[in-house]
Tab-separated table of C-alpha atoms and ligand atoms in Angstrom:
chain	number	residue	atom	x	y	z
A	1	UNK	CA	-94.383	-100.993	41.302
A	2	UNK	CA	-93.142	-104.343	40.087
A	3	UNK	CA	-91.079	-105.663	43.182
A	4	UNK	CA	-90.833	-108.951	42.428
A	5	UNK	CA	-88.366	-110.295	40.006
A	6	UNK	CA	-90.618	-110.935	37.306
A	7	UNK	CA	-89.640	-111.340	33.918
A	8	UNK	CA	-92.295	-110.665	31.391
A	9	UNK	CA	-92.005	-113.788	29.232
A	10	UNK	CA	-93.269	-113.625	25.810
A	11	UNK	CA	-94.429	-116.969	23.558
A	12	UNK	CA	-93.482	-116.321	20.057
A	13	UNK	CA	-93.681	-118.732	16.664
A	14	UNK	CA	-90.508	-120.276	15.514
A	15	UNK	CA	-89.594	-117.833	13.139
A	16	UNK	CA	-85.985	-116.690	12.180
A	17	UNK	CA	-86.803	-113.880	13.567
A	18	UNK	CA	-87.792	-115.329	16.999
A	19	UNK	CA	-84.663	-117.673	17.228
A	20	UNK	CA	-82.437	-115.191	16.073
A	21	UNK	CA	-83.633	-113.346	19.176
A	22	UNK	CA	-83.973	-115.965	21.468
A	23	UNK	CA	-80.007	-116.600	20.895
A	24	UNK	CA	-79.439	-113.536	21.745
A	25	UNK	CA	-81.276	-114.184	25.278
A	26	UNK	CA	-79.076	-117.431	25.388
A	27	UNK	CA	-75.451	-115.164	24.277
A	28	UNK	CA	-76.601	-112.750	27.212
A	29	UNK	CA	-76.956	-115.313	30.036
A	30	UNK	CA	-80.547	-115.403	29.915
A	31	UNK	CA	-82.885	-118.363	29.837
A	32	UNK	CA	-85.688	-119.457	26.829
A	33	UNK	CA	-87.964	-122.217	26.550
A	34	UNK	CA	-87.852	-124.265	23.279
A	35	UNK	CA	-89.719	-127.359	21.792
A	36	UNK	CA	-87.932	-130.582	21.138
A	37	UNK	CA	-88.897	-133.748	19.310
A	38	UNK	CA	-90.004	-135.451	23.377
A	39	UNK	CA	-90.474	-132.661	25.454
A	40	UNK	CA	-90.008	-128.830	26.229
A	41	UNK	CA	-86.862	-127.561	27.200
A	42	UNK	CA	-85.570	-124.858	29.576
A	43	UNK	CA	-82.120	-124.103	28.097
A	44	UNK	CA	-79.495	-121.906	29.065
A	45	UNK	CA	-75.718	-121.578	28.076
A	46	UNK	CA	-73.852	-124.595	29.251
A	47	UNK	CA	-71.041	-123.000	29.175
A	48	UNK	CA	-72.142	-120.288	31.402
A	49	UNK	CA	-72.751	-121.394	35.469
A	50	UNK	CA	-74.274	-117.986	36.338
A	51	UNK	CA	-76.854	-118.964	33.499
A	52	UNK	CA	-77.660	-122.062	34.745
A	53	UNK	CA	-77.968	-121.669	37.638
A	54	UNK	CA	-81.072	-119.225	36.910
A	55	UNK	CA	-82.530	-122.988	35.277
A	56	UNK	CA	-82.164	-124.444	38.553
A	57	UNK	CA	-84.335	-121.328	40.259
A	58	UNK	CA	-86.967	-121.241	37.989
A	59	UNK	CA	-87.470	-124.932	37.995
A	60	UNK	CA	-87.217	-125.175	41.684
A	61	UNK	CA	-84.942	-128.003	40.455
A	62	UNK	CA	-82.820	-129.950	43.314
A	63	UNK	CA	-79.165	-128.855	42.836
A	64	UNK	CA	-77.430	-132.072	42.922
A	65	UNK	CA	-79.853	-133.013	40.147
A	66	UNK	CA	-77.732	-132.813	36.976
A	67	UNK	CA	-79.186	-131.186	33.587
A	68	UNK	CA	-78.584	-132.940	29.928
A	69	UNK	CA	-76.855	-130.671	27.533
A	70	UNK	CA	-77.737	-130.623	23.991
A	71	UNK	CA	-75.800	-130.176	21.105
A	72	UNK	CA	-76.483	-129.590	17.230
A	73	UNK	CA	-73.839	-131.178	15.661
A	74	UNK	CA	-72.067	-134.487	16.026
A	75	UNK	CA	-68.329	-132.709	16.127
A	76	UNK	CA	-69.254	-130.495	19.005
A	77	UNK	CA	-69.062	-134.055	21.701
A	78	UNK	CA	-65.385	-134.486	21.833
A	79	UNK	CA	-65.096	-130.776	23.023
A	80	UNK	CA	-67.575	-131.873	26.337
A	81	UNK	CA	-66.184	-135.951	26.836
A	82	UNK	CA	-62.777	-137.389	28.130
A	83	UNK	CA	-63.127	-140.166	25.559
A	84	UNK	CA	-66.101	-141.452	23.382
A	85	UNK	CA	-66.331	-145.468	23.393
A	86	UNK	CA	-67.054	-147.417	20.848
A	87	UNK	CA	-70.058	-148.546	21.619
A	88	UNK	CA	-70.960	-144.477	22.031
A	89	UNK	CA	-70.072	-143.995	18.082
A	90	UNK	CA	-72.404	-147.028	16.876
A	91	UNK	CA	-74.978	-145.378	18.952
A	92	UNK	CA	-74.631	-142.060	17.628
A	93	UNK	CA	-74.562	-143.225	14.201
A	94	UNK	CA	-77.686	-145.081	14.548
A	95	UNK	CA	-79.965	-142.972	17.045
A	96	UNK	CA	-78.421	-138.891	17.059
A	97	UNK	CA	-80.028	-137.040	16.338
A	98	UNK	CA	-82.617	-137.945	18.675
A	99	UNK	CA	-84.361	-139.017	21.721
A	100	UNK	CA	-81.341	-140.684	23.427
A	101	UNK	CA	-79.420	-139.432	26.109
A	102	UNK	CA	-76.195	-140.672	26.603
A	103	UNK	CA	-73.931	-139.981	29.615
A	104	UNK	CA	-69.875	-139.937	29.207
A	105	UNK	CA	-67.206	-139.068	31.435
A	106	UNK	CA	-67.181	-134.978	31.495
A	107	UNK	CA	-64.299	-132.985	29.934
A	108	UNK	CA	-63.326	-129.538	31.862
A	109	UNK	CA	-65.629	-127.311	29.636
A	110	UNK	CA	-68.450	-128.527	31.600
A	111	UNK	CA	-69.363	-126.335	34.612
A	112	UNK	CA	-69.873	-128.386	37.878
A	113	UNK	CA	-73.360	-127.168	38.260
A	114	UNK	CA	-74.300	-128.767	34.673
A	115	UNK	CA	-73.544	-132.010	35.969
A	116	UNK	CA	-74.052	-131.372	39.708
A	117	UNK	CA	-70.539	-132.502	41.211
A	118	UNK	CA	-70.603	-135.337	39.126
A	119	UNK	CA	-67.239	-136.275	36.307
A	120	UNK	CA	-69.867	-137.127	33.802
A	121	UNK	CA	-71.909	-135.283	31.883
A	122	UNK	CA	-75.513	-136.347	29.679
A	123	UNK	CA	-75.501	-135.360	25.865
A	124	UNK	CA	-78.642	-135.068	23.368
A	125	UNK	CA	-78.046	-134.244	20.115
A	126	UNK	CA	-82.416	-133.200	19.700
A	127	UNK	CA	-83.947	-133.771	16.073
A	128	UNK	CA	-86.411	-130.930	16.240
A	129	UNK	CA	-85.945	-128.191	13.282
A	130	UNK	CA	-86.641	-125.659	16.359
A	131	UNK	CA	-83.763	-126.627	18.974
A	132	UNK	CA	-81.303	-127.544	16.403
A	133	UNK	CA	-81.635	-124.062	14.555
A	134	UNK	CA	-81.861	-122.792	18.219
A	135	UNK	CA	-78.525	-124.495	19.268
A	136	UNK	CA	-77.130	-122.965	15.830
A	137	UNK	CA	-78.133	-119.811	16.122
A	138	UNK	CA	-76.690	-119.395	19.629
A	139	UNK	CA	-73.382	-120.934	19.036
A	140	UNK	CA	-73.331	-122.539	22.147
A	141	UNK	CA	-74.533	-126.241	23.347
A	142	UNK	CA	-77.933	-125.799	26.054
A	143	UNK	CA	-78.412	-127.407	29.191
A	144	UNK	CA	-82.163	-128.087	29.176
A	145	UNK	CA	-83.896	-130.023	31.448
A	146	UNK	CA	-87.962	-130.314	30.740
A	147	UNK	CA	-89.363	-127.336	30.722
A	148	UNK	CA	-91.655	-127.854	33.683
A	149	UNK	CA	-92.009	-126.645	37.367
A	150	UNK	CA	-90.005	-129.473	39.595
A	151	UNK	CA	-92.187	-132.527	40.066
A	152	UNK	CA	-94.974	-131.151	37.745
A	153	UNK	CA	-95.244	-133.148	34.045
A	154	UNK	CA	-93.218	-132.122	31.920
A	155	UNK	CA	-94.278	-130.162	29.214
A	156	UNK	CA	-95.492	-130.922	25.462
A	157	UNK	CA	-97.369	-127.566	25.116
A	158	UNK	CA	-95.896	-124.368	25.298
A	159	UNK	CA	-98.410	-123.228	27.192
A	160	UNK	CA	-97.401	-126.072	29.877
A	161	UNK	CA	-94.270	-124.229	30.003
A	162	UNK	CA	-96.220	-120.697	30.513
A	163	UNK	CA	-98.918	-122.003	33.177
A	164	UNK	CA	-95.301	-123.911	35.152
A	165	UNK	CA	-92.807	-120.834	34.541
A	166	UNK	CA	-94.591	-117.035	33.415
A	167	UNK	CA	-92.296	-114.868	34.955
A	168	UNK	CA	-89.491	-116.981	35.521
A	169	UNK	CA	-88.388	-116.777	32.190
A	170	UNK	CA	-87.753	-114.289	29.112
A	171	UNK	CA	-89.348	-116.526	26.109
A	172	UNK	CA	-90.961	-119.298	25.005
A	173	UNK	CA	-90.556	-120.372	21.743
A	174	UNK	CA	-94.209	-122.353	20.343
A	175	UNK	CA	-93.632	-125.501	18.181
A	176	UNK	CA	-97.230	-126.801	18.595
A	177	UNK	CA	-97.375	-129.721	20.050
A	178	UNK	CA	-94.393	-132.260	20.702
A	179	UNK	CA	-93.890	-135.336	18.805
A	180	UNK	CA	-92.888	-137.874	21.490
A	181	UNK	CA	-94.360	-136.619	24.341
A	182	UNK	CA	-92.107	-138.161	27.318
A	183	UNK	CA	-88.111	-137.642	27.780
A	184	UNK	CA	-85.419	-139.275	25.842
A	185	UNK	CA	-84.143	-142.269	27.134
A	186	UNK	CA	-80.878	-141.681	28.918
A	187	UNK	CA	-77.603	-144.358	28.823
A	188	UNK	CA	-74.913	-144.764	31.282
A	189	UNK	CA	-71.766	-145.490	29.049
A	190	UNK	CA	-69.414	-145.123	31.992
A	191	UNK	CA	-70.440	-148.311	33.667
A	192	UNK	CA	-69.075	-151.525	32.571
A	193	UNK	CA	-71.839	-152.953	31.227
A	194	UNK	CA	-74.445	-149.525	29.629
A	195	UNK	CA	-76.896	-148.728	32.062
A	196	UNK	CA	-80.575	-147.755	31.301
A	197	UNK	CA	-81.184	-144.536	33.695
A	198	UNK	CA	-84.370	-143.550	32.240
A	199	UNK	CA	-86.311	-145.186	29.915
A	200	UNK	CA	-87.883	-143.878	26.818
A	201	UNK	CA	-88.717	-144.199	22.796
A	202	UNK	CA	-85.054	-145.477	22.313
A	203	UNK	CA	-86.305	-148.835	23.640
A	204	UNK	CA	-84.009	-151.456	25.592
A	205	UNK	CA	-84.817	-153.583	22.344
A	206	UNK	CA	-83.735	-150.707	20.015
A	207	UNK	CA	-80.685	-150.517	21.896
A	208	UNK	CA	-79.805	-154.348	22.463
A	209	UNK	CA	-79.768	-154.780	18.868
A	210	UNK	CA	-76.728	-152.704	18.811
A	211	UNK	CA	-75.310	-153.532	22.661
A	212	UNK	CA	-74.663	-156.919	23.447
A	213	UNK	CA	-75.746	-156.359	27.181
A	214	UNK	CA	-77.499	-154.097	29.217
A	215	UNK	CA	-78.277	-153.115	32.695
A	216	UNK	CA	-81.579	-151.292	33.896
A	217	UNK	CA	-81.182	-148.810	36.714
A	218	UNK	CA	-83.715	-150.397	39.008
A	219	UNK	CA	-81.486	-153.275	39.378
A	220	UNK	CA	-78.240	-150.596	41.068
A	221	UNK	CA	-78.792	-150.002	44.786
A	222	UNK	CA	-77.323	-146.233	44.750
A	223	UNK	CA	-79.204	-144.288	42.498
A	224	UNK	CA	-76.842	-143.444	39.608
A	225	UNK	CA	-78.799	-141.089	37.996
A	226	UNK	CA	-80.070	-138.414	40.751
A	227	UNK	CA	-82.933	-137.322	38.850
A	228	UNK	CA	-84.619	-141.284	40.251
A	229	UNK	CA	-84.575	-140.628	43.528
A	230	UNK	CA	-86.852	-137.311	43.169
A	231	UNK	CA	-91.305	-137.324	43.039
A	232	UNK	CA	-91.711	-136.927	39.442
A	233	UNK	CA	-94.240	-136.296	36.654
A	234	UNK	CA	-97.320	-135.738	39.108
A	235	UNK	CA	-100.486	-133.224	38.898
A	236	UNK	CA	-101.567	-132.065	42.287
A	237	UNK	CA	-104.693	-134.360	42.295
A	238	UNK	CA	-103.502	-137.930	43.320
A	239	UNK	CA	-103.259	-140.030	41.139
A	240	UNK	CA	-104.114	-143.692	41.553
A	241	UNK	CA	-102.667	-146.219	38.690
A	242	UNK	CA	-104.172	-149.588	37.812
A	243	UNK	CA	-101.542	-152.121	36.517
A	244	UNK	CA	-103.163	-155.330	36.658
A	245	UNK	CA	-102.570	-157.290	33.155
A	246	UNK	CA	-105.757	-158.617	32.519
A	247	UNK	CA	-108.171	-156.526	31.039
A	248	UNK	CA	-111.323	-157.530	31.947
A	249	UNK	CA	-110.187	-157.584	35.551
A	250	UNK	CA	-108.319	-154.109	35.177
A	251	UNK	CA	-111.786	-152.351	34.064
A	252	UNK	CA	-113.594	-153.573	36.731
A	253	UNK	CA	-111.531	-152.735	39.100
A	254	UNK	CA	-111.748	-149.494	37.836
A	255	UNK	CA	-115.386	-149.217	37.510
A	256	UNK	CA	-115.647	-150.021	41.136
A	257	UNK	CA	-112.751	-147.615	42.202
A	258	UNK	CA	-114.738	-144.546	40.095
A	259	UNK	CA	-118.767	-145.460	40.151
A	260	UNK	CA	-119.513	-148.138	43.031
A	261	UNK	CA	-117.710	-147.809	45.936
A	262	UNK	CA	-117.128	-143.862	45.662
A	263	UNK	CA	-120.697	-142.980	44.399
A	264	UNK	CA	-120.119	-139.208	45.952
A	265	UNK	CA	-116.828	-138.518	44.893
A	266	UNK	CA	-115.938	-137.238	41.286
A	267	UNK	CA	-112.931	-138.875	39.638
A	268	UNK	CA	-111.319	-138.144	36.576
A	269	UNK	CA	-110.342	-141.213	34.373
A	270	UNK	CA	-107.530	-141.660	32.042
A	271	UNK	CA	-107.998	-144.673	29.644
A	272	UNK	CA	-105.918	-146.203	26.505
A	273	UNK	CA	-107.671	-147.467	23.452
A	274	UNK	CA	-109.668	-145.117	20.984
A	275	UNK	CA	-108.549	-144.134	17.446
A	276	UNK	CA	-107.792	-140.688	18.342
A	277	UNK	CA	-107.322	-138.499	22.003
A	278	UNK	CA	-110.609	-137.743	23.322
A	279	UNK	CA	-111.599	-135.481	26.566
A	280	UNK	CA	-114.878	-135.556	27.757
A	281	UNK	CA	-116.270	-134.642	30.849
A	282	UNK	CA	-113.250	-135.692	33.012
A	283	UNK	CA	-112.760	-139.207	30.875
A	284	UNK	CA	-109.512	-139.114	28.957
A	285	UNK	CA	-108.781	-141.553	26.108
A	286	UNK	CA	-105.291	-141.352	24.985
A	287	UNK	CA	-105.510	-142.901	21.759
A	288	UNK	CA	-104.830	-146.754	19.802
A	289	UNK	CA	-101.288	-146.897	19.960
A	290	UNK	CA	-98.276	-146.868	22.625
A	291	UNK	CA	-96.812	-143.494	20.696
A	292	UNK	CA	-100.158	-142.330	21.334
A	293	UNK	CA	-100.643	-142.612	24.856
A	294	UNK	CA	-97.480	-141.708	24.664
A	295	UNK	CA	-97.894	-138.254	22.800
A	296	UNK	CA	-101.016	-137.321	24.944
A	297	UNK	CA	-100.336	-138.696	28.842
A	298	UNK	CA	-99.145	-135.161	29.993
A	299	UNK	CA	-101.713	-133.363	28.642
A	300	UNK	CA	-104.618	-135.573	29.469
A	301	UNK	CA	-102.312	-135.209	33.402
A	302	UNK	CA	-102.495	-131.320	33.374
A	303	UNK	CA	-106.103	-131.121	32.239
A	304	UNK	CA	-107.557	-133.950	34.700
A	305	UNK	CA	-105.616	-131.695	36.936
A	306	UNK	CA	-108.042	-128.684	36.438
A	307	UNK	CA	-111.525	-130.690	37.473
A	308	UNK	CA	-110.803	-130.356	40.623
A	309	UNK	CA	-111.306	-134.342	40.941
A	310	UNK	CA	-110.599	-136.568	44.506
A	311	UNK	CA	-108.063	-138.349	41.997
A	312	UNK	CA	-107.183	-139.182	38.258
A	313	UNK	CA	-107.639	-142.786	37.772
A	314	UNK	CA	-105.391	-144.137	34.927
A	315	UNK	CA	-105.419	-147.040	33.459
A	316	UNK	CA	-101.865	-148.900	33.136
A	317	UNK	CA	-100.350	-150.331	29.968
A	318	UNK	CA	-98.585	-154.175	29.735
A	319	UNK	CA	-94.716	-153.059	30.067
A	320	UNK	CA	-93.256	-153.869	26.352
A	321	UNK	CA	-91.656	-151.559	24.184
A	322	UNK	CA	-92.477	-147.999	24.866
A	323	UNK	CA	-94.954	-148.886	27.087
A	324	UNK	CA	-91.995	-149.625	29.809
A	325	UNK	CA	-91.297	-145.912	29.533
A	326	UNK	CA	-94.903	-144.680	30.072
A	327	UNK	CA	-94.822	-146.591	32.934
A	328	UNK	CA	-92.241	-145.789	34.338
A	329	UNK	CA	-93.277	-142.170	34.133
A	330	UNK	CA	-96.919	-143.260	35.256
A	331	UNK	CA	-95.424	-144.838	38.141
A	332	UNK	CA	-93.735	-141.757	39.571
A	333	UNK	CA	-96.536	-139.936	39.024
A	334	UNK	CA	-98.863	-141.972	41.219
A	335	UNK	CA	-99.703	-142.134	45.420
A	336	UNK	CA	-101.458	-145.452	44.582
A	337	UNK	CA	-100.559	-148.852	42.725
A	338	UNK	CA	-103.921	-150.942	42.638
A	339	UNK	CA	-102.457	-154.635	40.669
B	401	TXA	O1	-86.105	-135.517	26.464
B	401	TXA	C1	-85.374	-134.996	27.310
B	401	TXA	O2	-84.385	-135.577	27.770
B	401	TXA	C2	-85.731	-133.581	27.779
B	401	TXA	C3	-85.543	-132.612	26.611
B	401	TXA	C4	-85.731	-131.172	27.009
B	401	TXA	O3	-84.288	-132.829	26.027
B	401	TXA	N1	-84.924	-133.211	28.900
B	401	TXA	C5	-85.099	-133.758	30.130
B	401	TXA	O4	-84.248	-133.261	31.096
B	401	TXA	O5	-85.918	-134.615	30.361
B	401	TXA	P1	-84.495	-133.494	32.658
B	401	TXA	O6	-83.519	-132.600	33.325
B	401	TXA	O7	-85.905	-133.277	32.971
B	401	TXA	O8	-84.040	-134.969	32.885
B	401	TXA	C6	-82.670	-135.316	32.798
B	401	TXA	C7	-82.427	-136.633	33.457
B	401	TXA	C8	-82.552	-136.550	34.969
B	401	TXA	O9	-83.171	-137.728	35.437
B	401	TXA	C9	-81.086	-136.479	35.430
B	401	TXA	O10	-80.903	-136.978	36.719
B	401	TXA	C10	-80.406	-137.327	34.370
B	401	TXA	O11	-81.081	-137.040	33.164
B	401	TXA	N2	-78.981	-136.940	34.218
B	401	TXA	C11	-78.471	-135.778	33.758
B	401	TXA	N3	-77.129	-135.785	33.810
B	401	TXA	C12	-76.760	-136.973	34.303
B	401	TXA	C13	-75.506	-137.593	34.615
B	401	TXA	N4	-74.352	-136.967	34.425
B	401	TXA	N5	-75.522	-138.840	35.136
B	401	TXA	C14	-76.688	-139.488	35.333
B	401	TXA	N6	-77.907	-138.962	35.064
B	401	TXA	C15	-77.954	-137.726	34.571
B	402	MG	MG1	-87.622	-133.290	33.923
């Protein structure tokens, strides 16, 4: 009957006796969905190319797009590097386990597909109980990108994951919902000077207070990191972004955009502020701080998604801190830029 190739994917707690079986998916080449402290992942074996290259298909991922790979334990890095700088170990000490990426030159154990053609490679070492006992259980490092369908948001739900990937995948381990909510930040230590490639809750102020210098990728003229170059983080709606920096200005603008000038359309609207997430009737508040909006964006994305709105009108942040990274996700995600 079933001529498609399916998988029946099944979403079980993170019990030992789930992750004990989801390594065994991972030992046998297969692929499993797992929360981390920012975001879902889609791991495979790293190790294995036939493995991930199943990642790539279910994702409808770009091929020269390269995947992170994410390790449990500190000692496991030298096996996957030429050579780890300096700078790399002071990182490390300070920010692993957690959500910083960094990217080295790429030993031999790395498959070409992992890292797309390219000699370097992206390591995580994730804080989440779930991947690390994951990772452990499987005895091998994962190459994970977010667990999402290509270009979708990624997910912070595991059932994101299961409305993005249901039979692409064997399992999908539930964590509730993730603590971060966007992807780690991700360092270029192969360039003279470290390179910001994505941004994220490792802040460029974090980071400076251990680097003397640093670059941001907007500022290279090839992409370095191929993963920029792609439409990112967007729900089918459009989505139209308001960036303007004073507020009074910002809200009217948005007033007009939703209730004057459209009076027959239906929009959905995404706003900050409020002491806790809030959906009502197609208005989203995302809560009082930047790890809030942070935490709930994606969700409050996928939902707006489902009203079946002419677009999703969010309200932009002032680009400090964290708030950089939520923009620069925000800014992928949207056809329009109203300042
Ligand atoms: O928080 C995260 O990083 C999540 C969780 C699952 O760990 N993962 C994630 O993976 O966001 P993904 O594949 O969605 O994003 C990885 C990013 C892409 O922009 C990719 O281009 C970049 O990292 N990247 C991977 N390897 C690279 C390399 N060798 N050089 C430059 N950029 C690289
Ligand atoms: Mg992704």
């Amino acid at each position: 009957m079933n001529k498609s190739n399916k998988i029946s994917t099944s979403i079980a707690r993170p019990t030992t006796v789930a992750i004990k079986k989801a390594a065994g998916i991972l030992r046998h080449g297969g692929i499993v969905a797992f929360p981390t402290e920012t975001v879902y992942g889609l791991g495979a074996n790293a190790l294995d190319p036939k493995a991930v290259k199943k990642i790539f298909k279910a994702k409808g991922r770009p091929s020269d797009n390269p995947l992170i790979v994410h390790i449990a334990d500190r000692s496991e890095l030298s096996k996957f590097v030429l050579e780890i700088p300096l700078v790399a170990r002071k990182l490390i000490a300070k920010f692993w386990p957690g959500p910083l990426t960094l990217v080295f030159k790429k030993s031999s154990a790395i498959p070409a597909i992992v890292s797309a053609g390219l000699n370097t490679v992206a390591i995580r070492m994730p804080r989440h109980p779930v991947a690390v006992a994951l990772i452990r259980a499987g005895g091998v490092p994962l190459a994970a990108p977010s667990a999402n369908s290509s270009t979708r948001p990624s997910p912070t739900q595991a059932m994101h994951v299961y409305d993005d990937l249901k039979g692409k995948l064997e399992m999908i381990i539930d964590g509730g919902s993730t603590d971060i909510g966007i992807e780690s930040t991700v360092l270029d230590l192969t360039t003279k000077i470290p390179t910001i490639l994505r941004p994220g809750a490792i802040t460029e102020e974090m980071l400076l207070k251990i680097l003397p210098k640093i670059r941001l990728a907007k500022k290279i003229k090839i992409a370095k990191s191929p993963g920029m170059k792609y439409k990112h983080y967007a729900p089918k709606t459009p989505v139209w972004l308001f960036t303007g920096t004073d507020d009074a200005k910002r809200t009217q603008q948005i007033f007009r955009a939703a209730f004057e000038k459209n009076r027959k359309k239906k929009f959905c609207l995404i706003l900050n502020g409020h002491s806790s997430y809030l959906e009502e009737q197609g208005v989203f508040l995302l809560g009082s701080s930047h790890a809030e909006v942070a935490k709930n964006i994606y969700h409050a994305l996928r939902r707006a998604d489902t009203y079946g709105a002419h677009a999703i009108i969010v309200e932009g942040l002032p680009e400090k801190g964290m708030a950089k990274a939520i923009m620069n996700r925000l800014r992928k995600a949207a056809i329009k830029l109203i300042k």
